[in-house]
Short mmCIF file of C-alpha atoms in Angstrom, two decimals:
data_model
loop_
_atom_site.label_atom_id
_atom_site.label_comp_id
_atom_site.label_asym_id
_atom_site.label_seq_id
_atom_site.Cartn_x
_atom_site.Cartn_y
_atom_site.Cartn_z
CA MET A 1 8.39 -10.10 -2.68
CA LYS A 2 9.17 -9.35 0.91
CA ASN A 3 6.46 -9.57 3.53
CA ARG A 4 7.16 -7.21 6.45
CA LYS A 5 4.91 -6.76 9.46
CA PHE A 6 5.42 -3.42 11.20
CA ILE A 7 5.17 -4.67 14.77
CA TRP A 8 6.81 -1.45 15.89
CA LEU A 9 4.56 0.81 13.84
CA PHE A 10 1.65 1.29 16.16
CA ALA A 11 3.76 2.36 19.10
CA LEU A 12 3.36 5.71 17.36
CA ILE A 13 -0.42 5.77 17.78
CA ILE A 14 -0.42 7.36 21.20
CA SER A 15 1.90 10.14 20.11
CA LEU A 16 -0.07 10.65 16.92
CA GLY A 17 -3.45 10.52 18.66
CA PRO A 18 -3.88 14.28 19.24
CA VAL A 19 -2.98 14.98 15.63
CA LEU A 20 -5.43 12.42 14.30
CA ALA A 21 -8.19 13.68 16.55
CA ALA A 22 -7.58 17.24 15.46
CA CYS A 23 -8.22 16.45 11.80
CA GLY A 24 -11.31 14.29 12.10
CA GLY A 25 -13.90 16.30 10.20
CA GLY A 26 -15.20 19.38 8.51
CA GLU A 27 -13.05 19.02 5.37
CA GLU A 28 -14.43 19.90 1.97
CA THR A 29 -15.18 16.87 -0.19
CA SER A 30 -14.93 18.27 -3.69
CA GLY A 31 -11.56 16.61 -4.28
CA GLY A 32 -10.02 17.36 -7.60
CA GLU A 33 -7.44 19.75 -8.82
CA SER A 34 -4.05 20.12 -7.24
CA ASN A 35 -1.38 22.47 -8.46
CA GLY A 36 1.57 20.61 -6.94
CA GLU A 37 3.21 23.88 -5.92
CA GLY A 38 5.20 24.27 -2.73
CA SER A 39 3.52 25.31 0.47
CA SER A 40 3.62 28.94 1.50
CA ASP A 41 3.95 28.02 5.18
CA GLU A 42 6.88 26.55 7.09
CA GLY A 43 6.38 23.08 5.61
CA SER A 44 8.40 21.46 2.86
CA ALA A 45 6.68 20.04 -0.19
CA ASP A 46 9.83 18.31 -1.47
CA TYR A 47 7.91 15.04 -1.13
CA THR A 48 4.21 15.31 -1.88
CA VAL A 49 1.47 12.77 -1.37
CA ALA A 50 -2.05 12.35 -2.73
CA MET A 51 -4.75 9.69 -2.69
CA VAL A 52 -7.54 8.53 -4.98
CA THR A 53 -10.78 7.41 -3.32
CA ASP A 54 -12.91 4.54 -4.49
CA GLU A 55 -16.57 5.14 -5.36
CA GLY A 56 -17.52 5.59 -1.70
CA GLY A 57 -15.92 9.02 -1.59
CA VAL A 58 -13.77 10.83 0.92
CA ASP A 59 -16.67 11.49 3.30
CA ASP A 60 -17.99 7.93 3.42
CA LYS A 61 -17.62 7.93 7.24
CA SER A 62 -15.63 4.75 6.82
CA PHE A 63 -12.66 3.51 4.79
CA ASN A 64 -11.88 6.45 2.51
CA GLN A 65 -12.47 8.98 5.26
CA SER A 66 -10.05 7.16 7.54
CA ALA A 67 -7.38 7.23 4.83
CA TRP A 68 -7.95 10.95 4.25
CA GLU A 69 -7.69 11.64 7.98
CA GLY A 70 -4.33 9.87 7.96
CA LEU A 71 -3.12 11.91 5.00
CA LYS A 72 -4.28 15.16 6.61
CA ALA A 73 -2.45 14.15 9.79
CA TRP A 74 0.70 13.62 7.73
CA GLY A 75 0.24 17.06 6.18
CA ASP A 76 -0.27 18.66 9.58
CA GLU A 77 2.80 16.86 10.90
CA HIS A 78 4.91 18.54 8.23
CA SER A 79 3.09 21.91 8.15
CA LEU A 80 1.68 21.30 4.68
CA SER A 81 -1.73 22.27 3.35
CA LYS A 82 -4.31 20.70 1.08
CA GLY A 83 -3.34 21.31 -2.53
CA ALA A 84 0.19 22.28 -1.52
CA GLY A 85 1.87 19.14 -0.29
CA PHE A 86 -1.03 16.70 -0.07
CA ASP A 87 -4.43 16.25 -1.69
CA TYR A 88 -7.06 13.77 -2.79
CA ALA A 89 -9.06 13.04 -5.92
CA GLN A 90 -12.60 11.79 -5.56
CA SER A 91 -13.91 9.01 -7.78
CA GLU A 92 -17.58 8.76 -8.66
CA ASP A 93 -17.15 5.37 -10.34
CA GLU A 94 -14.41 3.07 -11.64
CA SER A 95 -13.93 5.08 -14.81
CA ASP A 96 -12.41 7.85 -12.67
CA TYR A 97 -9.65 5.77 -11.07
CA LEU A 98 -6.96 5.90 -13.74
CA PRO A 99 -7.66 9.49 -14.91
CA ASN A 100 -7.48 10.70 -11.30
CA MET A 101 -4.17 8.96 -10.74
CA THR A 102 -2.78 10.20 -14.04
CA ARG A 103 -3.68 13.79 -13.17
CA LEU A 104 -2.07 13.56 -9.73
CA VAL A 105 1.13 12.17 -11.23
CA ARG A 106 1.17 14.97 -13.80
CA ASN A 107 0.75 17.42 -10.92
CA ASP A 108 4.04 16.08 -9.57
CA TYR A 109 2.82 14.15 -6.55
CA ASP A 110 5.62 11.79 -5.53
CA LEU A 111 3.39 9.19 -3.83
CA VAL A 112 -0.16 8.33 -4.86
CA PHE A 113 -2.37 6.00 -2.81
CA GLY A 114 -5.17 3.95 -4.31
CA ILE A 115 -7.72 3.53 -1.53
CA GLY A 116 -9.31 0.12 -1.87
CA PHE A 117 -8.96 -3.08 -3.86
CA LEU A 118 -11.19 -1.69 -6.60
CA LEU A 119 -8.24 0.45 -7.72
CA GLU A 120 -5.95 -2.53 -8.26
CA ASP A 121 -5.99 -2.44 -12.07
CA ALA A 122 -5.47 1.32 -12.14
CA ILE A 123 -2.48 1.06 -9.79
CA LYS A 124 -0.96 -1.71 -11.90
CA GLU A 125 -1.22 0.41 -15.04
CA ILE A 126 -0.10 3.74 -13.60
CA SER A 127 2.86 2.23 -11.72
CA GLU A 128 4.10 0.55 -14.87
CA GLN A 129 3.79 3.79 -16.83
CA ASN A 130 5.61 5.79 -14.14
CA PRO A 131 8.42 3.67 -12.68
CA ASP A 132 10.06 6.65 -10.94
CA ASN A 133 6.95 7.47 -8.89
CA ASP A 134 5.86 5.82 -5.65
CA PHE A 135 2.43 4.21 -5.36
CA ALA A 136 0.55 2.39 -2.61
CA ILE A 137 -2.59 0.27 -2.71
CA VAL A 138 -4.77 -0.49 0.30
CA ASP A 139 -6.46 -3.87 0.82
CA THR A 140 -4.87 -5.81 -1.99
CA VAL A 141 -1.45 -6.74 -3.37
CA VAL A 142 0.12 -5.34 -6.53
CA GLU A 143 3.46 -6.89 -7.39
CA ALA A 144 5.55 -4.02 -8.65
CA PRO A 145 8.86 -2.58 -7.39
CA ASN A 146 7.38 0.91 -6.92
CA VAL A 147 4.15 -0.19 -5.19
CA ALA A 148 3.66 -0.74 -1.46
CA SER A 149 0.73 -3.06 -0.70
CA ILE A 150 -1.04 -2.29 2.58
CA THR A 151 -3.17 -5.13 3.93
CA PHE A 152 -5.03 -5.85 7.16
CA ALA A 153 -6.20 -8.93 9.07
CA GLU A 154 -9.86 -7.89 8.85
CA HIS A 155 -11.03 -11.41 9.63
CA GLU A 156 -9.46 -11.20 13.09
CA GLY A 157 -11.22 -7.96 14.03
CA SER A 158 -14.47 -9.21 12.49
CA PHE A 159 -14.27 -12.33 14.65
CA LEU A 160 -14.27 -10.14 17.74
CA THR A 161 -17.30 -8.19 16.52
CA GLY A 162 -19.04 -11.53 16.05
CA VAL A 163 -18.28 -12.43 19.66
CA ALA A 164 -19.71 -9.10 20.83
CA ALA A 165 -22.83 -9.52 18.69
CA ALA A 166 -23.45 -13.06 19.90
CA MET A 167 -23.30 -11.93 23.50
CA LYS A 168 -25.57 -8.93 22.91
CA THR A 169 -28.31 -10.39 20.71
CA ASN A 170 -31.71 -11.15 22.16
CA THR A 171 -33.05 -12.91 19.08
CA ASP A 172 -30.04 -15.06 18.12
CA LYS A 173 -30.43 -13.58 14.63
CA LEU A 174 -27.68 -11.39 13.20
CA GLY A 175 -27.10 -9.76 9.85
CA PHE A 176 -24.06 -9.10 7.68
CA VAL A 177 -24.24 -6.51 4.88
CA GLY A 178 -21.28 -6.50 2.51
CA GLY A 179 -20.46 -4.08 -0.26
CA VAL A 180 -19.04 -6.08 -3.19
CA ASP A 181 -19.00 -9.88 -2.93
CA SER A 182 -15.23 -10.30 -3.17
CA GLU A 183 -12.27 -12.04 -1.58
CA LEU A 184 -11.64 -9.06 0.68
CA ILE A 185 -15.18 -8.59 2.00
CA ASN A 186 -15.54 -12.35 2.39
CA LYS A 187 -12.83 -12.03 5.08
CA PHE A 188 -15.14 -9.77 7.09
CA GLU A 189 -18.04 -12.16 6.56
CA ALA A 190 -16.13 -15.30 7.50
CA GLY A 191 -14.58 -13.75 10.60
CA PHE A 192 -17.87 -12.33 11.85
CA VAL A 193 -19.78 -15.59 11.45
CA ALA A 194 -16.96 -17.57 13.04
CA GLY A 195 -16.85 -15.28 16.07
CA ALA A 196 -20.60 -15.36 16.59
CA LYS A 197 -20.87 -19.13 16.24
CA SER A 198 -17.90 -19.67 18.56
CA VAL A 199 -20.07 -18.17 21.29
CA ASN A 200 -23.33 -19.80 20.16
CA PRO A 201 -23.29 -22.31 17.26
CA ASP A 202 -27.07 -22.00 16.92
CA ILE A 203 -26.99 -18.30 16.01
CA GLU A 204 -28.35 -17.47 12.56
CA VAL A 205 -26.52 -14.96 10.36
CA ASP A 206 -28.32 -13.48 7.36
CA ILE A 207 -25.69 -12.54 4.73
CA GLN A 208 -26.43 -10.15 1.87
CA TYR A 209 -24.38 -7.95 -0.46
CA VAL A 210 -25.25 -4.53 -1.83
CA GLY A 211 -23.18 -4.94 -5.01
CA ASN A 212 -21.33 -1.65 -4.49
CA PHE A 213 -19.88 0.58 -1.77
CA SER A 214 -21.87 3.71 -2.54
CA SER A 215 -25.63 3.10 -2.46
CA ALA A 216 -26.93 3.99 1.00
CA ALA A 217 -30.47 3.48 -0.33
CA ASP A 218 -29.74 -0.16 -1.17
CA GLY A 219 -28.00 -0.64 2.17
CA LYS A 220 -31.07 0.71 3.95
CA LEU A 221 -33.38 -1.60 1.98
CA ILE A 222 -31.35 -4.67 2.89
CA ALA A 223 -31.22 -3.61 6.55
CA THR A 224 -34.99 -3.10 6.54
CA ARG A 225 -35.54 -6.70 5.46
CA MET A 226 -33.05 -8.04 7.99
CA TYR A 227 -34.50 -6.16 10.94
CA ASN A 228 -38.03 -7.13 9.86
CA ASP A 229 -36.93 -10.78 9.81
CA GLY A 230 -35.79 -10.61 13.41
CA ALA A 231 -32.13 -9.63 13.28
CA ASP A 232 -31.32 -7.21 16.08
CA ILE A 233 -27.66 -6.56 15.21
CA ILE A 234 -26.20 -5.99 11.73
CA TYR A 235 -22.49 -5.81 10.93
CA HIS A 236 -21.79 -3.87 7.76
CA SER A 237 -18.69 -3.87 5.59
CA ALA A 238 -20.14 -1.76 2.82
CA GLY A 239 -18.45 1.63 2.88
CA ALA A 240 -20.87 4.47 2.22
CA ALA A 241 -23.63 1.94 1.50
CA GLY A 242 -23.39 1.04 5.17
CA ASN A 243 -24.73 4.49 6.02
CA GLY A 244 -28.09 3.12 4.95
CA VAL A 245 -27.86 0.41 7.60
CA PHE A 246 -27.34 3.09 10.24
CA ALA A 247 -30.22 5.13 8.83
CA GLN A 248 -32.65 2.23 9.11
CA ALA A 249 -31.54 1.29 12.62
CA LYS A 250 -31.98 4.90 13.76
CA ASP A 251 -35.41 5.11 12.11
CA LEU A 252 -36.54 2.03 14.01
CA LYS A 253 -35.04 3.27 17.26
CA GLN A 254 -36.77 6.61 16.88
CA LYS A 255 -40.13 4.89 16.40
CA ASP A 256 -39.57 2.56 19.34
CA PRO A 257 -36.91 3.84 21.79
CA ASP A 258 -37.23 0.70 23.90
CA ARG A 259 -36.33 -1.62 21.04
CA GLU A 260 -32.81 -3.04 21.32
CA ILE A 261 -31.39 -2.73 17.85
CA TYR A 262 -27.77 -2.21 16.85
CA VAL A 263 -25.27 -1.75 14.04
CA ILE A 264 -21.62 -2.74 14.08
CA GLY A 265 -19.50 -0.21 12.22
CA VAL A 266 -16.41 -0.82 10.15
CA ASP A 267 -12.96 0.60 9.36
CA ARG A 268 -13.21 3.49 11.85
CA ASP A 269 -15.11 4.02 15.10
CA GLN A 270 -18.63 4.78 13.83
CA TYR A 271 -20.08 5.65 17.21
CA GLU A 272 -21.15 9.11 16.06
CA GLU A 273 -23.04 7.62 13.11
CA GLY A 274 -25.28 5.73 15.55
CA ALA A 275 -26.42 8.71 17.62
CA ILE A 276 -30.20 9.20 17.77
CA GLY A 277 -31.44 11.49 20.53
CA ASP A 278 -30.46 10.07 23.88
CA HIS A 279 -29.64 6.71 22.34
CA ASN A 280 -26.91 5.25 20.16
CA VAL A 281 -27.38 2.23 17.89
CA THR A 282 -23.65 1.57 17.36
CA LEU A 283 -22.75 -1.49 19.43
CA THR A 284 -19.08 -1.39 18.41
CA SER A 285 -16.93 -1.01 15.29
CA MET A 286 -14.19 -3.07 13.71
CA VAL A 287 -11.41 -0.50 13.45
CA LYS A 288 -8.73 -0.67 10.76
CA ARG A 289 -5.95 1.82 11.28
CA VAL A 290 -5.91 2.87 7.64
CA ASP A 291 -5.23 6.39 8.86
CA THR A 292 -2.04 5.45 10.69
CA ALA A 293 -0.88 3.16 7.87
CA VAL A 294 -1.27 5.96 5.32
CA GLN A 295 0.56 8.40 7.56
CA GLU A 296 3.42 6.01 8.26
CA VAL A 297 3.93 4.94 4.65
CA SER A 298 3.97 8.60 3.65
CA ASN A 299 6.69 9.26 6.22
CA LEU A 300 8.69 6.31 4.95
CA GLY A 301 8.56 7.81 1.46
CA LEU A 302 9.53 11.24 2.77
CA ASN A 303 12.53 9.73 4.56
CA GLY A 304 13.72 7.85 1.48
CA GLU A 305 12.59 4.50 2.86
CA PHE A 306 9.50 3.87 0.74
CA PRO A 307 8.68 0.13 0.98
CA GLY A 308 8.20 -0.46 -2.74
CA GLY A 309 7.58 -4.09 -3.65
CA GLU A 310 6.65 -5.00 -0.09
CA VAL A 311 3.44 -6.29 1.49
CA LEU A 312 2.68 -4.60 4.79
CA VAL A 313 0.38 -6.60 7.06
CA PHE A 314 -1.44 -5.06 10.04
CA GLY A 315 -3.39 -7.23 12.49
CA LEU A 316 -4.47 -7.64 16.11
CA GLN A 317 -0.94 -8.47 17.20
CA ASP A 318 0.39 -5.02 16.32
CA GLU A 319 -2.85 -3.10 16.93
CA GLY A 320 -3.41 -2.46 13.23
CA ILE A 321 -6.86 -3.96 13.81
CA GLY A 322 -9.05 -3.36 16.83
CA ILE A 323 -12.58 -3.12 18.17
CA ALA A 324 -14.15 0.05 19.57
CA ASP A 325 -15.56 0.21 23.09
CA THR A 326 -17.00 3.74 22.90
CA ASN A 327 -20.62 2.82 23.59
CA THR A 328 -20.13 1.80 27.21
CA GLU A 329 -23.88 1.50 27.78
CA ALA A 330 -24.29 -1.23 25.17
CA TYR A 331 -20.77 -2.62 25.04
CA THR A 332 -20.75 -3.91 28.60
CA GLU A 333 -17.81 -5.00 30.73
CA GLU A 334 -18.97 -8.60 30.30
CA ILE A 335 -18.75 -8.27 26.52
CA ALA A 336 -15.40 -6.48 26.74
CA SER A 337 -14.00 -9.25 28.93
CA ALA A 338 -15.15 -11.99 26.56
CA VAL A 339 -13.76 -10.12 23.56
CA GLN A 340 -10.40 -9.80 25.31
CA GLU A 341 -10.34 -13.54 26.04
CA TRP A 342 -10.94 -14.36 22.38
CA ARG A 343 -8.43 -11.72 21.30
CA ASP A 344 -5.79 -13.43 23.44
CA LYS A 345 -6.66 -16.80 21.90
CA ILE A 346 -6.16 -15.36 18.42
CA THR A 347 -2.89 -13.55 19.16
CA ASN A 348 -1.55 -16.60 21.05
CA GLY A 349 -2.28 -18.80 18.05
CA ASP A 350 -4.88 -20.92 19.84
CA VAL A 351 -7.57 -19.86 17.35
CA LYS A 352 -7.00 -19.54 13.62
CA VAL A 353 -9.71 -17.30 12.22
CA PRO A 354 -11.12 -18.36 8.83
CA GLN A 355 -10.72 -15.98 5.90
CA THR A 356 -12.87 -17.69 3.26
CA ARG A 357 -16.24 -19.41 3.12
CA ASP A 358 -14.54 -22.78 2.69
CA GLU A 359 -12.39 -22.17 5.75
CA LEU A 360 -15.48 -21.02 7.65
CA LYS A 361 -17.29 -24.24 6.79
CA ALA A 362 -14.40 -26.31 8.15
CA PHE A 363 -14.24 -24.07 11.24
CA GLU A 364 -17.96 -24.55 11.96
CA GLU A 365 -17.64 -28.33 11.61
CA GLU A 366 -15.13 -28.35 14.44
CA LEU A 367 -17.28 -26.32 16.87
#
């Protein structure tokens, strides 16, 4: 299998920025049926693209939503419309993954994305059954000639959020809320802890997992315990379940506006999710350009260059991973400067960010 890093890919971000911004919200979230017919506008539906969400749903304000924004941007780029050139299917649980993909293939979509590692088995099965179709999986690798595997260096971006959190905390107690305890989410965990402890080895990080990516109620319960135990900043990598972390932080901020309490968002800039009156509890967000990756892979397929059988890797070096600086009141120039210094160390190869708990343990021993 080839392993190609699109260093040139994100030079397109600036030119695509207005398109991405224009399609950021307000879309219906029912998902579902697509007729696969050609568009009635000026666009061409000769190559059509659809995606299947994981259980978090297309409006999770995180991972799935970012992917859908990228697909909508691709549709806008080619004057296509939802249901006539591009579409999505929403999954309520894992039993929906394969049926959703099967239906989209039957509706003649040429490329179908599986959004998230939870769809790995479904992508393996559907790609084998339909060798003439294109498929893509995000956040894991499926070895098949008609599957493009889109991966990200989440541990690198998470390291930088850890640096920011360590510089901002007043209690030296941080929290990490993960969705499913898995190899992928462990990358977020390991990177975050490594970044925080690189600034202050004595910082404590409370680590807990929801067990899914959909239960905001469980996310809120975990956040309640963490904040009660003294954590003042929580980094979540829990999809829609992370909305519960934001909800609890905003509840506490509303009760006590002077309390410094923050959330670190994930996958997309979650600044808007932290707004509460005149305040905002979003310190920063670890941004994965899932939107741009989806848009670019769709264009490769349209142009007859679909990277089937390849692993595409996006990291700090090529701006596939980043950290948001939207909340200028909380994310100070001092923090931004320190984050940039650590970013340079990572991209220069001076710091190798751990991806697993074992690697994190070895990393901490060397601090």
